[in-house]
CSV table of C-alpha atoms in Angstrom, one decimal:
chain,number,residue,atom,x,y,z
K,1,MET,CA,-28.7,-127.8,-103.6
K,2,THR,CA,-31.2,-127.2,-100.7
K,3,LEU,CA,-34.4,-125.1,-101.2
K,4,TYR,CA,-32.9,-122.2,-99.2
K,5,GLU,CA,-29.7,-122.3,-101.3
K,6,GLU,CA,-31.8,-122.2,-104.5
K,7,LEU,CA,-33.8,-119.2,-103.2
K,8,LYS,CA,-30.5,-117.4,-102.5
K,9,ALA,CA,-29.0,-118.4,-105.9
K,10,ARG,CA,-32.1,-117.0,-107.6
K,11,GLY,CA,-31.7,-113.7,-105.7
K,12,LEU,CA,-35.0,-114.0,-103.9
K,13,VAL,CA,-33.9,-113.7,-100.2
K,14,ALA,CA,-33.8,-110.2,-98.8
K,15,GLN,CA,-34.0,-110.6,-95.0
K,16,ILE,CA,-34.7,-113.3,-92.5
K,17,THR,CA,-35.4,-113.1,-88.7
K,18,ASP,CA,-33.6,-116.3,-87.7
K,19,GLU,CA,-31.4,-119.0,-89.1
K,20,GLU,CA,-34.0,-121.5,-87.9
K,21,ILE,CA,-36.0,-120.6,-91.1
K,22,ILE,CA,-33.4,-122.5,-93.2
K,23,ASP,CA,-34.0,-125.9,-91.6
K,24,LEU,CA,-37.8,-125.4,-91.5
K,25,ILE,CA,-38.2,-124.8,-95.2
K,26,ASN,CA,-35.5,-127.2,-96.3
K,27,ASN,CA,-37.3,-130.0,-94.4
K,28,GLY,CA,-40.8,-129.0,-95.4
K,29,LYS,CA,-41.8,-128.1,-91.9
K,30,ALA,CA,-43.1,-124.6,-92.5
K,31,THR,CA,-46.7,-123.6,-92.5
K,32,PHE,CA,-46.3,-120.2,-93.9
K,33,TYR,CA,-48.5,-117.4,-95.1
K,34,ILE,CA,-48.4,-114.5,-97.6
K,35,GLY,CA,-51.1,-111.9,-97.4
K,36,PHE,CA,-52.9,-110.4,-100.5
K,37,ASP,CA,-55.1,-107.3,-99.9
K,38,CYS,CA,-57.9,-107.5,-102.5
K,39,THR,CA,-57.8,-103.9,-103.8
K,40,ALA,CA,-58.7,-105.0,-107.3
K,41,ASP,CA,-60.5,-107.8,-109.0
K,42,SER,CA,-57.3,-109.3,-110.4
K,43,LEU,CA,-53.8,-110.1,-109.3
K,44,THR,CA,-51.0,-108.4,-111.2
K,45,ALA,CA,-47.6,-109.2,-112.5
K,46,GLY,CA,-46.3,-107.5,-109.4
K,47,HIS,CA,-47.7,-110.5,-107.4
K,48,PHE,CA,-45.6,-112.9,-109.4
K,49,MET,CA,-42.8,-113.1,-106.8
K,50,ALA,CA,-45.1,-114.1,-104.0
K,51,LEU,CA,-47.0,-116.6,-106.1
K,52,THR,CA,-43.9,-118.4,-107.5
K,53,LEU,CA,-42.3,-118.4,-104.0
K,54,MET,CA,-45.4,-120.1,-102.6
K,55,LYS,CA,-45.2,-122.7,-105.4
K,56,ARG,CA,-41.5,-123.3,-104.8
K,57,LEU,CA,-42.1,-123.8,-101.0
K,58,GLN,CA,-45.1,-126.1,-101.6
K,59,MET,CA,-43.1,-128.2,-104.0
K,60,ALA,CA,-40.6,-128.8,-101.2
K,61,GLY,CA,-43.3,-130.0,-98.8
K,62,ASN,CA,-44.2,-126.8,-97.0
K,63,ARG,CA,-47.8,-125.8,-96.5
K,64,PRO,CA,-48.9,-122.4,-97.8
K,65,ILE,CA,-51.7,-120.2,-96.5
K,66,ALA,CA,-52.9,-117.7,-99.0
K,67,LEU,CA,-54.4,-115.0,-96.8
K,68,ILE,CA,-57.0,-112.9,-98.5
K,69,GLY,CA,-57.1,-109.5,-96.8
K,70,GLY,CA,-60.9,-109.0,-96.5
K,71,GLY,CA,-60.4,-107.2,-93.2
K,72,THR,CA,-57.1,-105.4,-93.8
K,73,THR,CA,-58.3,-104.1,-97.2
K,74,MET,CA,-60.8,-102.1,-95.3
K,75,ILE,CA,-57.9,-100.2,-93.6
K,76,GLY,CA,-55.4,-100.0,-96.4
K,77,ASP,CA,-51.6,-100.6,-96.3
K,78,PRO,CA,-49.6,-97.4,-96.3
K,79,SER,CA,-46.4,-99.1,-97.4
K,80,GLY,CA,-44.8,-97.5,-100.4
K,81,ARG,CA,-47.7,-95.1,-100.8
K,82,THR,CA,-47.7,-91.3,-100.9
K,83,ASP,CA,-51.5,-91.1,-100.5
K,84,MET,CA,-54.3,-93.0,-98.8
K,85,ARG,CA,-55.9,-96.0,-100.6
K,86,LYS,CA,-59.4,-95.9,-102.0
K,87,MET,CA,-61.9,-97.3,-99.5
K,88,LEU,CA,-63.8,-100.3,-100.8
K,89,THR,CA,-67.2,-101.8,-99.8
K,90,LYS,CA,-67.5,-105.3,-98.3
K,91,GLU,CA,-69.2,-106.4,-101.5
K,92,ASP,CA,-66.3,-105.2,-103.6
K,93,ILE,CA,-63.8,-106.9,-101.4
K,94,ALA,CA,-65.7,-110.2,-101.4
K,95,HIS,CA,-65.8,-110.1,-105.2
K,96,ASN,CA,-62.1,-109.4,-105.5
K,97,ALA,CA,-61.3,-112.2,-103.1
K,98,ALA,CA,-63.2,-114.7,-105.3
K,99,CYS,CA,-61.3,-113.5,-108.4
K,100,PHE,CA,-57.9,-113.9,-106.5
K,101,LYS,CA,-58.7,-117.5,-105.5
K,102,LYS,CA,-59.4,-118.5,-109.1
K,103,GLN,CA,-56.1,-117.1,-110.3
K,104,MET,CA,-54.0,-118.5,-107.4
K,105,GLU,CA,-55.1,-122.0,-108.3
K,106,HIS,CA,-52.8,-121.8,-111.3
K,107,PHE,CA,-49.9,-121.7,-109.0
K,108,ILE,CA,-50.9,-123.4,-105.7
K,109,ASP,CA,-52.4,-126.8,-105.1
K,110,PHE,CA,-55.3,-126.2,-102.7
K,111,SER,CA,-56.3,-129.9,-102.4
K,112,GLU,CA,-56.9,-131.5,-99.0
K,113,GLY,CA,-54.0,-130.8,-96.6
K,114,LYS,CA,-51.8,-129.2,-99.3
K,115,ALA,CA,-52.7,-125.5,-98.7
K,116,LEU,CA,-55.2,-123.2,-97.2
K,117,MET,CA,-57.0,-120.1,-98.3
K,118,LEU,CA,-58.2,-117.9,-95.5
K,119,ASN,CA,-59.8,-114.5,-95.2
K,120,ASN,CA,-58.8,-112.3,-92.3
K,121,ALA,CA,-62.3,-110.7,-92.4
K,122,ASP,CA,-63.4,-113.8,-90.6
K,123,TRP,CA,-61.6,-112.8,-87.4
K,124,LEU,CA,-60.7,-109.1,-87.8
K,125,LEU,CA,-64.3,-107.8,-88.4
K,126,ASN,CA,-65.6,-109.5,-85.2
K,127,LEU,CA,-63.0,-107.9,-82.9
K,128,ASN,CA,-64.1,-105.6,-80.1
K,129,TYR,CA,-62.0,-102.5,-80.1
K,130,VAL,CA,-61.5,-102.2,-76.3
K,131,GLU,CA,-60.8,-105.9,-76.0
K,132,LEU,CA,-58.3,-105.7,-78.8
K,133,LEU,CA,-56.5,-102.8,-77.1
K,134,ARG,CA,-56.3,-104.7,-73.9
K,135,GLU,CA,-55.1,-107.9,-75.6
K,136,VAL,CA,-52.4,-106.5,-77.8
K,137,GLY,CA,-52.1,-102.8,-77.3
K,138,ALA,CA,-49.3,-103.0,-74.6
K,139,CYS,CA,-47.2,-105.1,-77.0
K,140,PHE,CA,-46.6,-102.3,-79.5
K,141,SER,CA,-44.3,-99.3,-78.9
K,142,VAL,CA,-45.5,-96.2,-80.7
K,143,ASN,CA,-41.9,-95.0,-80.8
K,144,ASN,CA,-40.9,-98.1,-82.7
K,145,MET,CA,-43.9,-97.9,-85.0
K,146,LEU,CA,-43.1,-94.4,-86.0
K,147,ARG,CA,-39.6,-95.5,-87.0
K,148,ALA,CA,-40.9,-98.2,-89.2
K,149,GLU,CA,-40.0,-98.0,-92.9
K,150,CYS,CA,-43.5,-98.5,-94.0
K,151,TYR,CA,-44.7,-95.3,-92.4
K,152,LYS,CA,-41.7,-93.1,-93.3
K,153,GLN,CA,-43.0,-92.0,-96.7
K,154,ARG,CA,-46.3,-90.9,-95.2
K,155,MET,CA,-45.0,-89.0,-92.2
K,156,GLU,CA,-44.3,-85.8,-94.1
K,157,LYS,CA,-47.7,-85.6,-95.9
K,158,GLY,CA,-49.6,-86.9,-93.0
K,159,LEU,CA,-50.3,-90.5,-91.8
K,160,SER,CA,-53.9,-91.1,-90.8
K,161,PHE,CA,-54.7,-93.0,-87.5
K,162,LEU,CA,-56.7,-95.4,-89.7
K,163,GLU,CA,-53.5,-96.5,-91.6
K,164,PHE,CA,-51.4,-96.4,-88.4
K,165,ASN,CA,-53.4,-99.4,-87.2
K,166,TYR,CA,-52.4,-101.5,-90.3
K,167,MET,CA,-49.3,-102.9,-88.6
K,168,ILE,CA,-51.4,-104.0,-85.6
K,169,MET,CA,-53.9,-105.7,-87.9
K,170,GLN,CA,-51.2,-107.5,-89.9
K,171,SER,CA,-49.4,-108.6,-86.7
K,172,TYR,CA,-52.7,-109.8,-85.3
K,173,ASP,CA,-53.2,-112.0,-88.4
K,174,PHE,CA,-50.0,-113.8,-87.7
K,175,TYR,CA,-50.8,-114.2,-84.0
K,176,TYR,CA,-54.2,-115.6,-84.8
K,177,MET,CA,-53.1,-118.0,-87.5
K,178,PHE,CA,-50.2,-119.2,-85.3
K,179,GLN,CA,-52.7,-120.2,-82.6
K,180,HIS,CA,-55.4,-121.6,-84.9
K,181,TYR,CA,-53.6,-123.0,-87.9
K,182,GLY,CA,-50.0,-123.7,-86.7
K,183,CYS,CA,-48.7,-120.9,-89.0
K,184,ASN,CA,-45.1,-120.5,-87.9
K,185,MET,CA,-43.7,-118.3,-90.7
K,186,GLN,CA,-44.6,-115.3,-92.8
K,187,PHE,CA,-43.2,-114.2,-96.2
K,188,GLY,CA,-43.6,-110.9,-97.9
K,189,GLY,CA,-42.0,-108.2,-100.0
K,190,ASP,CA,-39.1,-106.4,-98.5
K,191,ASP,CA,-41.2,-103.3,-97.9
K,192,GLN,CA,-43.3,-105.3,-95.4
K,193,TRP,CA,-40.4,-106.0,-93.0
K,194,SER,CA,-41.6,-103.8,-90.1
K,195,ASN,CA,-45.1,-105.2,-90.3
K,196,MET,CA,-43.8,-108.8,-90.2
K,197,LEU,CA,-41.5,-108.1,-87.3
K,198,GLY,CA,-44.6,-106.8,-85.4
K,199,GLY,CA,-46.2,-110.2,-85.8
K,200,THR,CA,-43.2,-112.2,-84.6
K,201,GLU,CA,-42.8,-109.9,-81.6
K,202,LEU,CA,-46.5,-110.1,-80.7
K,203,ILE,CA,-46.4,-113.9,-80.8
K,204,ARG,CA,-43.2,-113.9,-78.6
K,205,ARG,CA,-44.7,-111.5,-76.1
K,206,LYS,CA,-48.2,-113.0,-75.9
K,207,LEU,CA,-47.4,-116.7,-76.2
K,208,GLY,CA,-43.7,-117.0,-75.4
K,209,LYS,CA,-43.0,-118.8,-78.6
K,210,ASP,CA,-40.9,-118.3,-81.7
K,211,ALA,CA,-42.3,-117.4,-85.2
K,212,TYR,CA,-40.3,-116.4,-88.2
K,213,ALA,CA,-40.3,-114.0,-91.1
K,214,MET,CA,-38.5,-113.7,-94.4
K,215,THR,CA,-38.8,-111.0,-97.0
K,216,ILE,CA,-38.2,-111.5,-100.7
K,217,THR,CA,-36.5,-109.0,-103.0
K,218,LEU,CA,-38.8,-106.6,-104.8
K,219,LEU,CA,-38.9,-107.1,-108.6
K,220,THR,CA,-37.4,-103.9,-110.0
K,221,ASP,CA,-35.8,-102.9,-113.3
K,222,SER,CA,-32.3,-101.7,-113.8
K,223,GLN,CA,-33.5,-98.1,-113.0
K,224,GLY,CA,-34.9,-99.3,-109.6
K,225,LYS,CA,-38.6,-99.0,-110.7
K,226,LYS,CA,-41.1,-101.7,-109.7
K,227,MET,CA,-41.8,-104.0,-112.6
K,228,GLY,CA,-45.3,-105.1,-113.6
K,229,LYS,CA,-46.7,-101.9,-115.2
K,230,THR,CA,-46.8,-100.8,-118.8
K,231,ALA,CA,-47.8,-97.3,-119.9
K,232,GLY,CA,-48.6,-96.5,-116.3
K,233,ASN,CA,-51.1,-99.4,-116.1
K,234,ALA,CA,-50.8,-102.6,-114.2
K,235,VAL,CA,-50.1,-105.9,-116.1
K,236,TRP,CA,-53.0,-108.0,-114.9
K,237,LEU,CA,-53.2,-111.8,-114.7
K,238,ASP,CA,-56.9,-111.7,-115.7
K,239,PRO,CA,-57.0,-112.3,-119.5
K,240,ASN,CA,-60.0,-109.9,-119.8
K,241,LYS,CA,-57.9,-107.0,-118.4
K,242,THR,CA,-54.5,-107.9,-120.0
K,243,SER,CA,-54.8,-110.3,-122.9
K,244,PRO,CA,-52.4,-113.3,-123.1
K,245,PHE,CA,-50.7,-111.5,-126.1
K,246,GLU,CA,-50.2,-108.3,-124.2
K,247,PHE,CA,-49.0,-110.2,-121.2
K,248,TYR,CA,-46.5,-112.1,-123.4
K,249,GLN,CA,-45.4,-108.8,-125.1
K,250,TYR,CA,-44.8,-107.1,-121.7
K,251,TRP,CA,-42.2,-109.8,-120.8
K,252,ARG,CA,-40.9,-110.0,-124.4
K,253,ASN,CA,-40.1,-106.3,-124.2
K,254,VAL,CA,-38.2,-106.1,-120.9
K,255,GLY,CA,-34.8,-104.4,-121.0
K,256,ASP,CA,-31.6,-106.2,-121.9
K,257,ALA,CA,-30.3,-105.5,-118.4
K,258,ASP,CA,-33.4,-107.1,-116.7
K,259,VAL,CA,-34.1,-110.2,-118.7
K,260,MET,CA,-31.8,-112.7,-116.9
K,261,LYS,CA,-32.8,-111.4,-113.5
K,262,CYS,CA,-36.4,-112.0,-114.4
K,263,ILE,CA,-35.7,-115.5,-115.7
K,264,ARG,CA,-33.7,-116.3,-112.5
K,265,MET,CA,-36.3,-115.0,-110.1
K,266,LEU,CA,-39.6,-115.9,-111.8
K,267,THR,CA,-39.3,-119.0,-113.9
K,268,PHE,CA,-38.8,-122.6,-112.8
K,269,LEU,CA,-36.0,-123.3,-115.3
K,270,PRO,CA,-33.0,-125.1,-113.8
K,271,LEU,CA,-30.3,-122.8,-112.5
K,272,GLU,CA,-27.7,-124.7,-114.6
K,273,GLN,CA,-29.6,-123.7,-117.7
K,274,ILE,CA,-30.0,-120.1,-116.5
K,275,ASP,CA,-26.3,-119.8,-115.7
K,276,GLU,CA,-25.5,-120.9,-119.3
K,277,MET,CA,-28.0,-118.4,-120.6
K,278,SER,CA,-26.4,-115.6,-118.6
K,279,THR,CA,-23.5,-115.6,-121.0
K,280,TRP,CA,-25.7,-114.8,-123.9
K,281,LYS,CA,-25.2,-111.4,-125.6
K,282,ASP,CA,-26.6,-109.2,-128.3
K,283,GLN,CA,-29.1,-111.1,-130.5
K,284,ARG,CA,-29.3,-114.1,-128.2
K,285,LEU,CA,-30.8,-111.8,-125.5
K,286,ASN,CA,-34.0,-111.7,-127.7
K,287,GLU,CA,-34.1,-115.5,-127.5
K,288,ALA,CA,-33.8,-115.2,-123.7
K,289,LYS,CA,-36.7,-112.7,-123.7
K,290,GLU,CA,-38.8,-115.1,-125.8
K,291,ILE,CA,-38.1,-117.9,-123.2
K,292,LEU,CA,-39.1,-115.6,-120.3
K,293,ALA,CA,-42.3,-114.4,-122.0
K,294,TYR,CA,-43.3,-118.0,-123.0
K,295,GLU,CA,-42.6,-119.5,-119.5
K,296,LEU,CA,-44.6,-116.8,-117.6
K,297,THR,CA,-47.5,-116.8,-120.1
K,298,LYS,CA,-47.7,-120.6,-119.9
K,299,MET,CA,-47.7,-120.4,-116.1
K,300,VAL,CA,-50.6,-117.9,-116.0
K,301,HIS,CA,-52.7,-118.6,-119.1
K,302,GLY,CA,-51.7,-122.2,-120.1
K,303,GLU,CA,-49.5,-123.7,-122.8
K,304,GLU,CA,-52.0,-123.2,-125.6
K,305,GLU,CA,-52.3,-119.4,-125.1
K,306,ALA,CA,-48.6,-119.1,-124.6
K,307,VAL,CA,-48.0,-120.8,-128.0
K,308,LYS,CA,-50.6,-118.5,-129.7
K,309,ALA,CA,-49.0,-115.4,-128.2
K,310,GLN,CA,-45.5,-116.5,-129.2
K,311,ASN,CA,-46.6,-117.2,-132.8
K,312,ALA,CA,-48.4,-113.9,-133.0
K,313,ALA,CA,-45.4,-112.0,-131.7
K,314,ARG,CA,-43.0,-113.7,-134.0
K,315,ALA,CA,-45.3,-112.9,-137.0
K,316,LEU,CA,-45.3,-109.2,-136.1
K,317,PHE,CA,-41.5,-109.1,-135.6
K,318,SER,CA,-41.1,-110.7,-139.0
K,319,GLY,CA,-43.5,-108.2,-140.7
K,320,GLU,CA,-46.3,-110.7,-141.4
K,321,ALA,CA,-49.8,-109.5,-141.0
K,322,ASP,CA,-51.2,-112.1,-138.6
K,323,THR,CA,-53.2,-109.9,-136.2
K,324,GLU,CA,-55.6,-112.6,-134.8
K,325,HIS,CA,-54.1,-112.5,-131.3
K,326,MET,CA,-53.1,-108.9,-131.2
K,327,PRO,CA,-54.7,-106.7,-128.5
K,328,THR,CA,-57.7,-104.9,-130.0
K,329,THR,CA,-59.8,-101.9,-129.3
K,330,GLN,CA,-63.3,-101.8,-130.7
K,331,LEU,CA,-64.7,-98.3,-131.4
K,332,THR,CA,-68.3,-97.3,-131.8
K,333,ASP,CA,-69.8,-94.6,-134.0
K,334,ALA,CA,-70.1,-92.5,-130.8
K,335,ASP,CA,-66.3,-92.3,-130.7
K,336,LEU,CA,-66.1,-90.6,-134.1
K,337,ASN,CA,-66.4,-86.9,-134.8
K,338,ASP,CA,-68.0,-86.2,-138.2
K,339,GLY,CA,-67.2,-89.7,-139.4
K,340,SER,CA,-63.5,-89.8,-138.4
K,341,ILE,CA,-61.2,-89.8,-135.4
K,342,GLY,CA,-57.8,-88.2,-134.8
K,343,ILE,CA,-54.7,-90.1,-134.2
K,344,LEU,CA,-54.1,-88.6,-130.7
K,345,THR,CA,-57.6,-89.5,-129.5
K,346,LEU,CA,-57.3,-92.9,-131.1
K,347,MET,CA,-54.0,-93.6,-129.2
K,348,VAL,CA,-55.5,-92.6,-125.9
K,349,LYS,CA,-58.6,-94.8,-126.4
K,350,ALA,CA,-56.4,-97.7,-127.3
K,351,GLY,CA,-54.3,-97.3,-124.2
K,352,LEU,CA,-51.2,-96.5,-126.2
K,353,ALA,CA,-50.8,-93.1,-124.5
K,354,ALA,CA,-52.0,-91.7,-121.2
K,355,SER,CA,-52.9,-88.3,-122.7
K,356,ASN,CA,-53.1,-86.3,-125.9
K,357,GLY,CA,-49.9,-84.6,-125.0
K,358,GLU,CA,-48.0,-87.9,-124.7
K,359,ALA,CA,-49.6,-89.1,-128.0
K,360,ARG,CA,-48.6,-85.9,-129.7
K,361,ARG,CA,-45.0,-86.2,-128.5
K,362,LEU,CA,-44.8,-89.8,-129.9
K,363,VAL,CA,-46.1,-88.8,-133.3
K,364,THR,CA,-43.8,-85.8,-133.7
K,365,GLN,CA,-40.9,-87.9,-132.7
K,366,GLY,CA,-41.8,-90.3,-135.5
K,367,GLY,CA,-42.6,-93.2,-133.2
K,368,VAL,CA,-46.1,-94.1,-134.5
K,369,LEU,CA,-46.9,-96.1,-137.6
K,370,VAL,CA,-50.4,-97.1,-138.9
K,371,ASP,CA,-50.5,-100.1,-141.2
K,372,GLY,CA,-46.8,-99.8,-141.7
K,373,GLU,CA,-46.8,-96.1,-142.7
K,374,LYS,CA,-45.3,-93.5,-140.4
K,375,VAL,CA,-47.9,-91.0,-139.1
K,376,SER,CA,-46.4,-87.7,-140.3
K,377,ALA,CA,-48.5,-85.2,-138.3
K,378,PRO,CA,-50.5,-85.1,-135.0
K,379,THR,CA,-53.5,-83.8,-137.0
K,380,ALA,CA,-53.8,-87.1,-138.9
K,381,SER,CA,-57.2,-88.8,-138.7
K,382,PHE,CA,-58.9,-92.0,-139.9
K,383,THR,CA,-62.3,-92.5,-141.4
K,384,ALA,CA,-65.1,-94.9,-140.5
K,385,GLU,CA,-64.3,-96.8,-143.7
K,386,GLN,CA,-60.7,-97.3,-142.8
K,387,LEU,CA,-61.5,-98.3,-139.2
K,388,ALA,CA,-64.2,-100.8,-140.4
K,389,LYS,CA,-61.4,-102.8,-142.2
K,390,GLY,CA,-59.3,-102.5,-139.1
K,391,ILE,CA,-56.0,-100.7,-138.7
K,392,VAL,CA,-52.8,-101.7,-136.9
K,393,ILE,CA,-51.0,-99.0,-134.8
K,394,LYS,CA,-47.4,-99.6,-134.0
K,395,LYS,CA,-45.9,-97.6,-131.2
K,396,GLY,CA,-42.1,-97.6,-131.1
K,397,LYS,CA,-40.3,-100.8,-132.1
K,398,LYS,CA,-42.3,-103.4,-130.3
K,399,VAL,CA,-45.9,-102.3,-129.3
K,400,TYR,CA,-48.7,-103.3,-131.7
K,401,HIS,CA,-52.4,-102.6,-131.3
K,402,LYS,CA,-55.4,-103.3,-133.6
K,403,VAL,CA,-58.3,-100.8,-133.8
K,404,THR,CA,-61.6,-101.6,-135.5
K,405,LEU,CA,-65.1,-100.1,-135.8
């Protein structure tokens, strides 16, 4: 099976600009890039598709360029957004870029000649506006830009001129790297298709040469929602933001309808093994979820942490009281009111509910246990003495959290 055939079989390929892509990646002749705007100080589970794709392509002899968006982050990508992104300082962006590099090294070999990490701030921030307009402005049709999928969501609420420039910036990145680094291909999520076509068209019109683009399928659950978030919060690759146990638990708890798709798209297990697993039903789906969670946790946090997380999760499922690797919230005396704290406040502070209202609903529906006992009323509270020993809150069937004082 060729690399492209494998990508298709794993359900990763969404759109390609040209059949030429197939020969290039199969023969290890692509120097390709994927862009990462550094809007936070950690990558998320939502970046998994891009990171694993880069690894697959590199293993086949292609050369990845991880492009850190130090320049484009200052504009903000409007794709899939209903509002404008928060503006970051240069210092914030530089810090976030350094964090990204450290995490990417778990997936990509950046040794000599194997891969590059570039920052588009190095060329975008030095551009003269009038010179840029004269160089590339005539290559973009406003009519075509307004029809682009990435802008459609914003047209009703109002698209700022700042964000309207994002496509030009991303296209210029491809044009610049094509000339200076031999970058002949761009990969990205399917919501980036219009921006990526802008780059191939700019290269064709300015240089008279061909460049290529391929989009990968977005990772969504069976309801069509983007995966990689829990309780409304991102699942981070940074262990200080999402512990290895929490990371493991996120994948261990994916829906029955989603587990095999995740294994196929995200892991490096052989397709023959995955095809055999796809026949599993009922209780064996839990085994598949364990395999998914273990493989991804090992990839991000290493084998030792993956084993710890798996053992801790199994202990909880079997009812044993091993809480060593459980996510924990440490309270202080300032969090207490007259020496105690209510269950609703406690759940919000532990990140188990987004609001008191959500916590109240969970309690009244009987979905909250503390130390194995169902919390009978939303007025329940816990004393400093109880918290000093540590309590374990269980939300629903699968989410555990330890709270101490």
